[in-house]
mmCIF file of C-alpha atoms in Angstrom:
data_model
loop_
_atom_site.group_PDB
_atom_site.id
_atom_site.type_symbol
_atom_site.label_atom_id
_atom_site.label_comp_id
_atom_site.label_asym_id
_atom_site.label_seq_id
_atom_site.Cartn_x
_atom_site.Cartn_y
_atom_site.Cartn_z
ATOM 1 C CA ALA A 16 130.979 157.103 197.979
ATOM 2 C CA ALA A 17 130.609 153.375 198.421
ATOM 3 C CA ASP A 18 127.967 151.293 196.671
ATOM 4 C CA ARG A 19 125.122 150.242 198.962
ATOM 5 C CA SER A 20 122.756 147.284 198.884
ATOM 6 C CA PHE A 21 119.661 146.627 200.988
ATOM 7 C CA ARG A 22 117.537 143.554 201.744
ATOM 8 C CA LEU A 23 113.901 144.620 201.991
ATOM 9 C CA TRP A 24 110.757 142.812 203.152
ATOM 10 C CA ASN A 25 107.164 144.010 202.702
ATOM 11 C CA ALA A 26 103.881 142.326 203.610
ATOM 12 C CA SER A 27 100.284 143.243 204.329
ATOM 13 C CA ALA A 28 97.031 141.654 205.446
ATOM 14 C CA SER A 29 93.509 143.007 205.449
ATOM 15 C CA VAL A 30 90.021 141.930 206.409
ATOM 16 C CA ARG A 31 86.610 143.239 205.366
ATOM 17 C CA VAL A 32 83.313 142.386 207.013
ATOM 18 C CA ASP A 33 80.043 143.224 205.288
ATOM 19 C CA ALA A 34 77.892 143.683 208.390
ATOM 20 C CA ALA A 35 74.837 144.611 206.295
ATOM 21 C CA ASP A 36 74.024 145.448 202.664
ATOM 22 C CA TRP A 37 74.707 149.082 203.497
ATOM 23 C CA LEU A 38 77.560 148.735 206.061
ATOM 24 C CA HIS A 39 81.106 147.403 205.832
ATOM 25 C CA LEU A 40 83.980 147.393 208.352
ATOM 26 C CA ASP A 41 87.595 146.813 207.476
ATOM 27 C CA GLY A 42 91.053 146.610 209.010
ATOM 28 C CA ARG A 43 94.544 146.411 207.607
ATOM 29 C CA TYR A 44 98.082 145.811 208.789
ATOM 30 C CA ALA A 45 101.201 146.388 206.708
ATOM 31 C CA HIS A 46 104.925 146.043 207.286
ATOM 32 C CA GLY A 47 107.051 148.037 204.855
ATOM 33 C CA GLU A 48 110.727 148.601 204.268
ATOM 34 C CA ARG A 49 112.285 151.195 201.961
ATOM 35 C CA ALA A 50 115.885 151.720 200.930
ATOM 36 C CA PRO A 51 117.199 155.281 200.855
ATOM 37 C CA ALA A 52 116.958 156.891 197.406
ATOM 38 C CA VAL A 53 120.070 157.958 195.521
ATOM 39 C CA ASN A 54 119.657 161.636 196.425
ATOM 40 C CA GLU A 55 119.146 160.771 200.114
ATOM 41 C CA LEU A 56 122.459 158.919 200.110
ATOM 42 C CA TYR A 57 124.598 161.011 197.777
ATOM 43 C CA ALA A 58 123.184 164.553 197.360
ATOM 44 C CA ASN A 59 125.932 167.131 197.769
ATOM 45 C CA GLY A 60 125.295 170.657 196.604
ATOM 46 C CA ASN A 61 122.874 173.318 195.488
ATOM 47 C CA HIS A 62 119.378 172.385 194.331
ATOM 48 C CA PHE A 63 118.370 175.529 192.482
ATOM 49 C CA ALA A 64 114.864 174.298 191.602
ATOM 50 C CA LEU A 65 114.080 174.158 195.335
ATOM 51 C CA LEU A 66 116.412 177.029 196.317
ATOM 52 C CA ARG A 67 118.329 175.075 198.930
ATOM 53 C CA GLU A 68 121.516 173.114 199.353
ATOM 54 C CA GLU A 69 121.002 169.397 200.051
ATOM 55 C CA GLN A 70 123.435 167.068 201.764
ATOM 56 C CA GLY A 71 123.007 163.300 201.570
ATOM 57 C CA ASP A 72 124.353 160.740 204.008
ATOM 58 C CA GLY A 73 125.887 157.507 202.712
ATOM 59 C CA ARG A 74 125.400 155.901 206.156
ATOM 60 C CA LEU A 75 121.577 155.976 206.064
ATOM 61 C CA ARG A 76 119.816 152.700 206.915
ATOM 62 C CA LYS A 77 116.638 151.243 205.461
ATOM 63 C CA GLU A 78 113.372 152.765 206.667
ATOM 64 C CA ARG A 79 110.871 150.395 208.329
ATOM 65 C CA SER A 80 107.173 151.015 208.959
ATOM 66 C CA GLU A 81 104.279 149.299 210.719
ATOM 67 C CA THR A 82 100.830 150.503 209.582
ATOM 68 C CA PHE A 83 97.546 149.854 211.391
ATOM 69 C CA GLU A 84 94.221 150.947 209.845
ATOM 70 C CA ILE A 85 90.611 150.537 210.877
ATOM 71 C CA GLY A 86 87.644 151.909 208.990
ATOM 72 C CA GLY A 87 84.240 151.418 207.559
ATOM 73 C CA GLY A 88 81.649 152.719 205.190
ATOM 74 C CA LEU A 89 77.975 153.215 204.524
ATOM 75 C CA THR A 90 76.426 152.805 201.078
ATOM 76 C CA PHE A 91 72.881 153.771 200.116
ATOM 77 C CA ASP A 92 71.279 154.431 196.715
ATOM 78 C CA TRP A 93 72.039 158.141 196.838
ATOM 79 C CA LEU A 94 74.842 158.400 199.436
ATOM 80 C CA SER A 95 78.132 156.721 200.224
ATOM 81 C CA VAL A 96 80.357 157.601 203.186
ATOM 82 C CA SER A 97 83.640 156.032 204.278
ATOM 83 C CA ALA A 98 86.192 156.792 206.995
ATOM 84 C CA THR A 99 89.512 155.286 208.065
ATOM 85 C CA GLY A 100 91.763 155.973 211.030
ATOM 86 C CA TYR A 101 95.406 154.986 210.887
ATOM 87 C CA ARG A 102 98.734 154.974 212.711
ATOM 88 C CA VAL A 103 102.081 154.478 211.003
ATOM 89 C CA ARG A 104 105.104 153.847 213.196
ATOM 90 C CA TYR A 105 108.398 154.412 211.445
ATOM 91 C CA GLU A 106 111.767 153.178 212.559
ATOM 92 C CA ASP A 107 114.554 155.221 210.934
ATOM 93 C CA PHE A 108 112.121 157.467 209.000
ATOM 94 C CA LEU A 109 113.977 159.290 206.200
ATOM 95 C CA TYR A 110 113.370 163.029 205.983
ATOM 96 C CA LEU A 111 115.041 166.231 204.857
ATOM 97 C CA GLY A 112 115.928 168.164 208.014
ATOM 98 C CA ASN A 113 116.942 171.758 208.546
ATOM 99 C CA THR A 114 120.500 172.479 209.678
ATOM 100 C CA GLY A 115 120.045 176.110 210.658
ATOM 101 C CA LEU A 116 122.959 176.999 208.370
ATOM 102 C CA SER A 117 122.916 179.172 205.289
ATOM 103 C CA ARG A 118 125.663 179.839 202.808
ATOM 104 C CA THR A 119 124.245 181.132 199.565
ATOM 105 C CA LEU A 120 121.137 178.948 200.087
ATOM 106 C CA PRO A 121 119.582 177.372 203.209
ATOM 107 C CA VAL A 122 121.204 174.003 203.939
ATOM 108 C CA ALA A 123 119.161 170.843 204.534
ATOM 109 C CA GLU A 124 120.461 167.348 205.145
ATOM 110 C CA TRP A 125 118.956 163.882 204.811
ATOM 111 C CA ARG A 126 118.417 162.325 208.237
ATOM 112 C CA GLN A 127 116.488 159.525 209.824
ATOM 113 C CA ALA A 128 114.829 158.964 213.177
ATOM 114 C CA ASP A 129 111.827 157.195 214.690
ATOM 115 C CA THR A 130 108.548 158.934 213.850
ATOM 116 C CA ASP A 131 104.812 158.333 214.256
ATOM 117 C CA PHE A 132 102.085 159.435 211.839
ATOM 118 C CA ASP A 133 98.467 159.477 213.003
ATOM 119 C CA GLY A 134 95.601 160.362 210.746
ATOM 120 C CA VAL A 135 92.045 160.042 209.645
ATOM 121 C CA GLU A 136 90.674 160.139 206.126
ATOM 122 C CA GLY A 137 87.088 160.273 205.009
ATOM 123 C CA GLU A 138 85.048 160.668 201.868
ATOM 124 C CA ALA A 139 81.378 161.266 201.120
ATOM 125 C CA THR A 140 79.504 161.277 197.816
ATOM 126 C CA ALA A 141 75.857 162.287 197.424
ATOM 127 C CA HIS A 142 73.827 161.924 194.207
ATOM 128 C CA LEU A 143 71.099 164.570 194.266
ATOM 129 C CA PRO A 144 67.674 163.982 192.687
ATOM 130 C CA ASP A 145 67.297 165.144 189.074
ATOM 131 C CA PHE A 146 65.475 168.498 189.149
ATOM 132 C CA GLY A 147 65.375 168.812 185.352
ATOM 133 C CA PHE A 148 68.781 170.456 184.842
ATOM 134 C CA GLY A 149 70.945 167.324 184.893
ATOM 135 C CA LYS A 150 72.510 164.997 187.393
ATOM 136 C CA VAL A 151 74.326 166.654 190.294
ATOM 137 C CA THR A 152 76.818 164.835 192.494
ATOM 138 C CA LEU A 153 78.385 166.353 195.598
ATOM 139 C CA HIS A 154 81.710 165.019 196.807
ATOM 140 C CA ALA A 155 83.742 165.905 199.916
ATOM 141 C CA LEU A 156 86.999 164.594 201.339
ATOM 142 C CA VAL A 157 89.139 165.044 204.411
ATOM 143 C CA ASP A 158 92.644 163.731 205.014
ATOM 144 C CA HIS A 159 94.073 164.901 208.334
ATOM 145 C CA VAL A 160 97.596 163.730 209.190
ATOM 146 C CA LEU A 161 99.992 164.575 212.002
ATOM 147 C CA GLY A 162 103.614 163.446 211.944
ATOM 148 C CA LYS A 163 105.556 163.678 215.191
ATOM 149 C CA PRO A 164 109.082 162.622 216.085
ATOM 150 C CA VAL A 165 109.479 159.983 218.767
ATOM 151 C CA PHE A 166 111.746 161.379 221.480
ATOM 152 C CA THR A 167 113.286 159.292 224.265
ATOM 153 C CA LEU A 168 115.613 162.010 225.511
ATOM 154 C CA PRO A 169 115.547 162.664 229.280
ATOM 155 C CA ASP A 170 114.245 166.103 230.279
ATOM 156 C CA GLY A 171 117.026 168.621 230.847
ATOM 157 C CA TYR A 172 119.553 166.634 228.799
ATOM 158 C CA SER A 173 122.610 168.555 227.632
ATOM 159 C CA PRO A 174 125.231 167.222 225.217
ATOM 160 C CA PHE A 175 127.792 169.227 227.198
ATOM 161 C CA ALA A 176 127.117 167.511 230.549
ATOM 162 C CA PRO A 177 128.804 164.368 231.905
ATOM 163 C CA GLY A 178 127.048 161.190 230.780
ATOM 164 C CA ALA A 179 126.247 162.511 227.304
ATOM 165 C CA THR A 180 125.977 159.879 224.551
ATOM 166 C CA SER A 181 126.232 160.256 220.779
ATOM 167 C CA GLU A 182 122.742 158.748 220.338
ATOM 168 C CA TRP A 183 121.162 161.251 222.718
ATOM 169 C CA ASP A 184 123.262 164.065 221.231
ATOM 170 C CA ALA A 185 121.730 163.352 217.808
ATOM 171 C CA GLU A 186 118.232 163.406 219.331
ATOM 172 C CA TYR A 187 119.009 166.621 221.238
ATOM 173 C CA PHE A 188 120.020 168.430 218.049
ATOM 174 C CA ARG A 189 117.090 166.936 216.124
ATOM 175 C CA ARG A 190 114.665 168.222 218.753
ATOM 176 C CA ASN A 191 116.233 171.689 218.734
ATOM 177 C CA LEU A 192 116.549 172.026 214.942
ATOM 178 C CA ASP A 193 113.330 170.326 213.784
ATOM 179 C CA GLY A 194 111.024 170.934 216.741
ATOM 180 C CA ALA A 195 107.991 168.892 217.666
ATOM 181 C CA TYR A 196 106.820 168.429 214.053
ATOM 182 C CA LEU A 197 108.668 167.243 210.990
ATOM 183 C CA PRO A 198 109.518 169.584 208.137
ATOM 184 C CA ARG A 199 108.324 168.807 204.594
ATOM 185 C CA THR A 200 106.022 165.921 205.513
ATOM 186 C CA PRO A 201 102.514 165.182 204.202
ATOM 187 C CA THR A 202 100.005 167.886 204.970
ATOM 188 C CA SER A 203 96.329 167.609 205.760
ATOM 189 C CA ARG A 204 93.920 168.053 202.846
ATOM 190 C CA TYR A 205 90.276 169.037 202.775
ATOM 191 C CA GLY A 206 88.123 169.545 199.734
ATOM 192 C CA GLY A 207 84.998 169.028 197.769
ATOM 193 C CA ASP A 208 83.550 169.273 194.297
ATOM 194 C CA VAL A 209 80.224 169.361 192.479
#
């Protein structure tokens, strides 16, 4: 396979406003670019640790993202709470997609396509009064994320009909193999501790 090189550009800006001693609001924008990793470009064979066959693609392009976040937080002597909502728009998002094929192991291949991630994350910490048996702190977190492919394919499109294009063919097969949600992407997390 041929050597590859990529020119990448990343930047971010953020603002924080302390509206009161106990309240802050913040926003952030980031532009990111990522080159495909070696395995995404050149994988070719069984991956026994993951029990699947992986196929790379030496034609993969750099991944670009635009991230928008808005959030805020409350801070008191005994309680702090923060929450952030975000949207990440990817152009040429790199992911490991299912092929529907199986030889000795299921076959997955590295692909890329436009994708949006929407989410909300929050955290709360409460310091309880000392009742004589030590300091107790309660902590909870939530991180809910939903990644969805961006489809532009006309309804009823068929790669076997007149007017078919290679770009729409790729999207047609992506939609039928991967579905409305992306495989192996970040999952939502919820938790707490004492």
